[in-house]
Amino acid sequence: MLEDFGDEWVTKYMFHYRWHFKDDIEKAGTILPLLHGITLDDDSHAAFKQHISDWQTSRLWVVGSNEITAPIIEASFKRFLGQLNHCLSQHPFLFGSRPSSADYALFGQLSALVGFDPTSRALAHEISPRVIAWQDLMEDLSGLEPSESDWVNFEGAEQNLSSLFQEVGKVYLPALLANSLAVAQEEKTWTAEIDGAKWEQRSFPYQAKCLKWINDEFQALNESDQKQIKEFLTKTGCGELIAEK
């Protein structure tokens, strides 16, 4: 679930902060073309900068970013930084002393949010310098020799990750469920109340598949583990994630 949250919700933070704020648009528009071709002549660079900036800002709707949802995205990002700070104050990775797929999902988005884009990096520096340091450490984990004993037990994970799952239940789960229903009913858009405000966005079949895959993984667990996980999800506001059979 946290891997999916990183891929499908934290990416909203990333795209919003990069293409919503003037300083971030300026930096991304300037640097990204040069990553495609460091020898671009000045005229080509200026044209490429204008094109990519116009194109990406016009596509903020893809992640649901607009004047109504901007405060929701920004408030969620600030809470997320505090929640991740708590996790990293207990263990070097989300589930203990070795990285999981969820760590890499968050790292992928944070490499932009705190490694490149100025507005979101400044917020991270203010709220959680620990997250900036973690992103830098995740860049190179060579020499790390993980073992099965590096994972925390369920009780440790529950204590460490509860606040992060509460954020999932607060903002991502309503979007995931509304999108899945819209896809099933062949509706092109979905609407949900997220963090007390109306959110409307285009439906994406892939995200409906994500919800199915999460449920498939849950059903593959034994009965005892299912009971334990369901109790945790319910306590953190994520109980609706698992479809009743």
CSV table of C-alpha atoms in Angstrom, one decimal:
chain,number,residue,atom,x,y,z
A,1,MET,CA,0.0,0.0,0.0
A,2,LEU,CA,2.8,2.4,0.8
A,3,GLU,CA,4.5,1.6,-2.4
A,4,ASP,CA,1.3,2.5,-4.3
A,5,PHE,CA,0.9,5.6,-2.2
A,6,GLY,CA,4.3,6.7,-3.3
A,7,ASP,CA,3.7,6.0,-6.9
A,8,GLU,CA,0.2,7.4,-7.2
A,9,TRP,CA,-0.2,10.1,-4.6
A,10,VAL,CA,3.2,11.4,-3.7
A,11,THR,CA,3.6,12.0,-7.4
A,12,LYS,CA,0.8,14.5,-7.1
A,13,TYR,CA,3.1,16.5,-4.7
A,14,MET,CA,5.9,16.3,-7.1
A,15,PHE,CA,4.1,17.4,-10.2
A,16,HIS,CA,2.2,20.1,-8.4
A,17,TYR,CA,5.2,21.7,-6.8
A,18,ARG,CA,7.3,21.5,-10.0
A,19,TRP,CA,4.7,23.1,-12.3
A,20,HIS,CA,2.6,25.2,-10.0
A,21,PHE,CA,5.1,27.7,-8.6
A,22,LYS,CA,7.0,30.3,-10.6
A,23,ASP,CA,10.5,29.5,-9.2
A,24,ASP,CA,10.1,25.8,-9.8
A,25,ILE,CA,8.8,26.2,-13.3
A,26,GLU,CA,11.8,28.4,-14.1
A,27,LYS,CA,14.3,25.9,-12.7
A,28,ALA,CA,12.7,22.9,-14.3
A,29,GLY,CA,12.1,24.6,-17.6
A,30,THR,CA,15.8,25.7,-17.7
A,31,ILE,CA,17.5,22.6,-16.6
A,32,LEU,CA,15.4,19.7,-18.0
A,33,PRO,CA,16.1,20.6,-21.7
A,34,LEU,CA,19.8,20.5,-21.0
A,35,LEU,CA,19.5,17.0,-19.5
A,36,HIS,CA,18.2,16.0,-22.9
A,37,GLY,CA,21.1,17.7,-24.8
A,38,ILE,CA,23.9,19.5,-23.0
A,39,THR,CA,25.2,21.0,-26.2
A,40,LEU,CA,21.9,22.7,-27.2
A,41,ASP,CA,22.4,26.1,-28.8
A,42,ASP,CA,20.9,29.0,-27.0
A,43,ASP,CA,18.0,29.5,-29.4
A,44,SER,CA,17.0,25.8,-29.3
A,45,HIS,CA,17.3,25.8,-25.5
A,46,ALA,CA,15.0,28.8,-25.2
A,47,ALA,CA,12.4,27.2,-27.5
A,48,PHE,CA,12.6,23.9,-25.7
A,49,LYS,CA,12.3,25.6,-22.3
A,50,GLN,CA,9.2,27.4,-23.4
A,51,HIS,CA,7.7,24.3,-24.9
A,52,ILE,CA,8.2,22.0,-21.9
A,53,SER,CA,7.1,24.7,-19.4
A,54,ASP,CA,3.9,25.4,-21.4
A,55,TRP,CA,3.2,21.7,-21.9
A,56,GLN,CA,3.7,20.6,-18.3
A,57,THR,CA,1.8,23.4,-16.7
A,58,SER,CA,-1.1,22.7,-19.0
A,59,ARG,CA,-1.2,19.1,-17.8
A,60,LEU,CA,-1.5,19.8,-14.1
A,61,TRP,CA,-5.0,18.5,-14.4
A,62,VAL,CA,-3.6,15.0,-15.0
A,63,VAL,CA,-2.7,14.7,-11.3
A,64,GLY,CA,-5.7,16.7,-10.2
A,65,SER,CA,-3.9,19.9,-9.4
A,66,ASN,CA,-5.9,23.1,-9.7
A,67,GLU,CA,-6.8,26.2,-7.6
A,68,ILE,CA,-9.3,24.2,-5.6
A,69,THR,CA,-7.1,21.2,-4.9
A,70,ALA,CA,-3.8,23.0,-4.5
A,71,PRO,CA,-4.3,23.6,-0.7
A,72,ILE,CA,-5.2,19.9,-0.2
A,73,ILE,CA,-2.0,18.8,-2.0
A,74,GLU,CA,0.2,21.3,-0.1
A,75,ALA,CA,-1.3,20.5,3.3
A,76,SER,CA,-0.9,16.8,2.7
A,77,PHE,CA,2.7,17.2,1.6
A,78,LYS,CA,3.5,19.1,4.8
A,79,ARG,CA,1.9,16.4,7.0
A,80,PHE,CA,3.7,13.7,5.0
A,81,LEU,CA,7.1,15.3,5.7
A,82,GLY,CA,6.3,15.3,9.4
A,83,GLN,CA,5.1,11.7,9.3
A,84,LEU,CA,8.1,10.5,7.3
A,85,ASN,CA,10.4,12.4,9.7
A,86,HIS,CA,8.9,10.4,12.6
A,87,CYS,CA,9.5,7.1,10.8
A,88,LEU,CA,13.1,7.9,10.0
A,89,SER,CA,13.7,9.0,13.6
A,90,GLN,CA,13.0,5.3,14.6
A,91,HIS,CA,14.6,3.3,11.7
A,92,PRO,CA,16.7,4.2,8.7
A,93,PHE,CA,14.0,2.7,6.4
A,94,LEU,CA,10.3,2.3,6.6
A,95,PHE,CA,10.3,-1.3,7.7
A,96,GLY,CA,13.6,-1.5,9.6
A,97,SER,CA,17.3,-1.5,8.6
A,98,ARG,CA,16.9,-2.4,4.9
A,99,PRO,CA,14.9,-0.7,2.2
A,100,SER,CA,11.6,-2.0,0.9
A,101,SER,CA,9.8,-1.3,-2.4
A,102,ALA,CA,7.9,1.4,-0.5
A,103,ASP,CA,11.2,3.2,0.3
A,104,TYR,CA,12.1,3.2,-3.3
A,105,ALA,CA,8.6,4.5,-4.4
A,106,LEU,CA,8.9,7.4,-2.0
A,107,PHE,CA,12.5,8.0,-2.9
A,108,GLY,CA,11.7,8.3,-6.6
A,109,GLN,CA,9.3,11.2,-5.9
A,110,LEU,CA,11.5,12.8,-3.2
A,111,SER,CA,14.5,12.9,-5.6
A,112,ALA,CA,12.6,15.7,-7.3
A,113,LEU,CA,10.7,17.1,-4.3
A,114,VAL,CA,13.7,17.6,-2.1
A,115,GLY,CA,16.6,16.9,-4.5
A,116,PHE,CA,15.7,19.4,-7.3
A,117,ASP,CA,12.6,21.6,-6.9
A,118,PRO,CA,13.2,24.7,-4.7
A,119,THR,CA,9.8,25.3,-3.1
A,120,SER,CA,9.3,21.8,-1.9
A,121,ARG,CA,12.9,21.4,-0.8
A,122,ALA,CA,12.6,24.6,1.3
A,123,LEU,CA,9.6,23.2,3.0
A,124,ALA,CA,11.4,19.9,3.7
A,125,HIS,CA,14.4,21.8,5.1
A,126,GLU,CA,12.0,23.7,7.4
A,127,ILE,CA,9.9,20.7,8.5
A,128,SER,CA,12.2,17.7,8.2
A,129,PRO,CA,15.9,18.1,7.3
A,130,ARG,CA,16.0,14.4,8.1
A,131,VAL,CA,14.0,13.6,4.9
A,132,ILE,CA,16.5,15.6,2.8
A,133,ALA,CA,19.4,13.6,4.3
A,134,TRP,CA,17.5,10.3,3.8
A,135,GLN,CA,17.0,11.1,0.1
A,136,ASP,CA,20.7,11.8,-0.3
A,137,LEU,CA,21.6,8.5,1.5
A,138,MET,CA,19.1,6.6,-0.7
A,139,GLU,CA,21.0,7.7,-3.8
A,140,ASP,CA,23.8,5.2,-3.1
A,141,LEU,CA,23.2,2.2,-0.8
A,142,SER,CA,26.2,0.3,-2.1
A,143,GLY,CA,27.8,-1.7,0.6
A,144,LEU,CA,24.5,-2.4,2.4
A,145,GLU,CA,24.2,-6.1,3.0
A,146,PRO,CA,20.5,-6.7,3.9
A,147,SER,CA,19.4,-9.8,5.8
A,148,GLU,CA,15.9,-11.1,6.9
A,149,SER,CA,16.7,-10.0,10.5
A,150,ASP,CA,16.7,-6.3,9.3
A,151,TRP,CA,12.9,-6.2,9.0
A,152,VAL,CA,11.0,-4.9,12.1
A,153,ASN,CA,8.3,-7.1,13.5
A,154,PHE,CA,4.6,-6.3,13.0
A,155,GLU,CA,4.3,-4.4,16.3
A,156,GLY,CA,7.3,-2.3,15.4
A,157,ALA,CA,6.0,-1.5,12.0
A,158,GLU,CA,2.6,-0.7,13.4
A,159,GLN,CA,4.0,1.8,15.8
A,160,ASN,CA,6.3,3.3,13.3
A,161,LEU,CA,3.9,3.6,10.3
A,162,SER,CA,0.5,4.4,11.9
A,163,SER,CA,0.6,8.2,11.2
A,164,LEU,CA,1.7,7.6,7.6
A,165,PHE,CA,-1.2,5.2,7.0
A,166,GLN,CA,-3.5,7.7,8.5
A,167,GLU,CA,-2.5,10.1,5.8
A,168,VAL,CA,-3.1,7.3,3.2
A,169,GLY,CA,-6.6,6.9,4.6
A,170,LYS,CA,-7.2,10.6,4.7
A,171,VAL,CA,-6.3,11.6,1.2
A,172,TYR,CA,-5.3,8.7,-1.1
A,173,LEU,CA,-7.9,6.0,-0.2
A,174,PRO,CA,-10.9,8.2,-1.1
A,175,ALA,CA,-9.3,8.9,-4.4
A,176,LEU,CA,-8.5,5.2,-5.0
A,177,LEU,CA,-12.0,4.1,-4.2
A,178,ALA,CA,-13.7,6.8,-6.2
A,179,ASN,CA,-11.5,6.1,-9.2
A,180,SER,CA,-12.1,2.4,-9.1
A,181,LEU,CA,-15.9,2.9,-9.0
A,182,ALA,CA,-15.7,5.3,-11.9
A,183,VAL,CA,-13.7,2.9,-14.0
A,184,ALA,CA,-16.1,0.0,-13.2
A,185,GLN,CA,-19.0,2.2,-14.3
A,186,GLU,CA,-17.0,3.4,-17.4
A,187,GLU,CA,-17.2,7.0,-16.3
A,188,LYS,CA,-14.5,9.4,-17.6
A,189,THR,CA,-14.1,11.3,-14.3
A,190,TRP,CA,-14.6,10.8,-10.6
A,191,THR,CA,-15.5,13.1,-7.7
A,192,ALA,CA,-14.8,12.6,-4.0
A,193,GLU,CA,-14.5,14.6,-0.9
A,194,ILE,CA,-10.8,14.7,0.2
A,195,ASP,CA,-9.7,16.5,3.3
A,196,GLY,CA,-13.0,18.3,3.5
A,197,ALA,CA,-13.0,19.6,-0.1
A,198,LYS,CA,-14.3,18.5,-3.5
A,199,TRP,CA,-11.8,16.7,-5.7
A,200,GLU,CA,-12.6,15.9,-9.3
A,201,GLN,CA,-10.2,14.2,-11.7
A,202,ARG,CA,-10.0,12.0,-14.8
A,203,SER,CA,-10.4,8.3,-14.2
A,204,PHE,CA,-7.4,6.1,-14.7
A,205,PRO,CA,-7.8,2.3,-15.3
A,206,TYR,CA,-4.2,1.7,-14.0
A,207,GLN,CA,-5.1,3.0,-10.6
A,208,ALA,CA,-8.1,0.7,-10.5
A,209,LYS,CA,-5.7,-2.2,-11.2
A,210,CYS,CA,-3.6,-1.0,-8.3
A,211,LEU,CA,-6.5,-1.4,-5.9
A,212,LYS,CA,-7.2,-4.9,-7.2
A,213,TRP,CA,-3.5,-5.9,-6.8
A,214,ILE,CA,-3.5,-4.7,-3.2
A,215,ASN,CA,-6.5,-6.8,-2.5
A,216,ASP,CA,-5.0,-9.8,-4.3
A,217,GLU,CA,-1.9,-9.5,-2.1
A,218,PHE,CA,-4.1,-9.3,1.0
A,219,GLN,CA,-6.0,-12.4,0.0
A,220,ALA,CA,-2.8,-14.3,-0.4
A,221,LEU,CA,-2.0,-13.9,3.3
A,222,ASN,CA,-3.0,-16.5,5.8
A,223,GLU,CA,-6.1,-15.9,8.0
A,224,SER,CA,-4.1,-14.8,11.1
A,225,ASP,CA,-2.1,-12.2,9.1
A,226,GLN,CA,-5.2,-11.0,7.4
A,227,LYS,CA,-6.9,-10.4,10.7
A,228,GLN,CA,-3.9,-8.5,12.1
A,229,ILE,CA,-3.5,-6.4,8.9
A,230,LYS,CA,-7.3,-5.6,8.7
A,231,GLU,CA,-7.3,-4.4,12.3
A,232,PHE,CA,-4.4,-2.1,11.6
A,233,LEU,CA,-5.9,-0.7,8.5
A,234,THR,CA,-9.2,-0.1,10.3
A,235,LYS,CA,-7.5,1.7,13.1
A,236,THR,CA,-5.6,4.0,10.7
A,237,GLY,CA,-8.7,4.9,8.6
A,238,CYS,CA,-7.8,2.5,5.7
A,239,GLY,CA,-10.3,-0.3,6.5
A,240,GLU,CA,-12.2,0.3,3.2
A,241,LEU,CA,-9.1,-0.6,1.3
A,242,ILE,CA,-9.9,-4.3,1.5
A,243,ALA,CA,-13.0,-5.3,-0.3
A,244,GLU,CA,-15.4,-7.6,1.6
A,245,LYS,CA,-15.8,-11.0,0.1
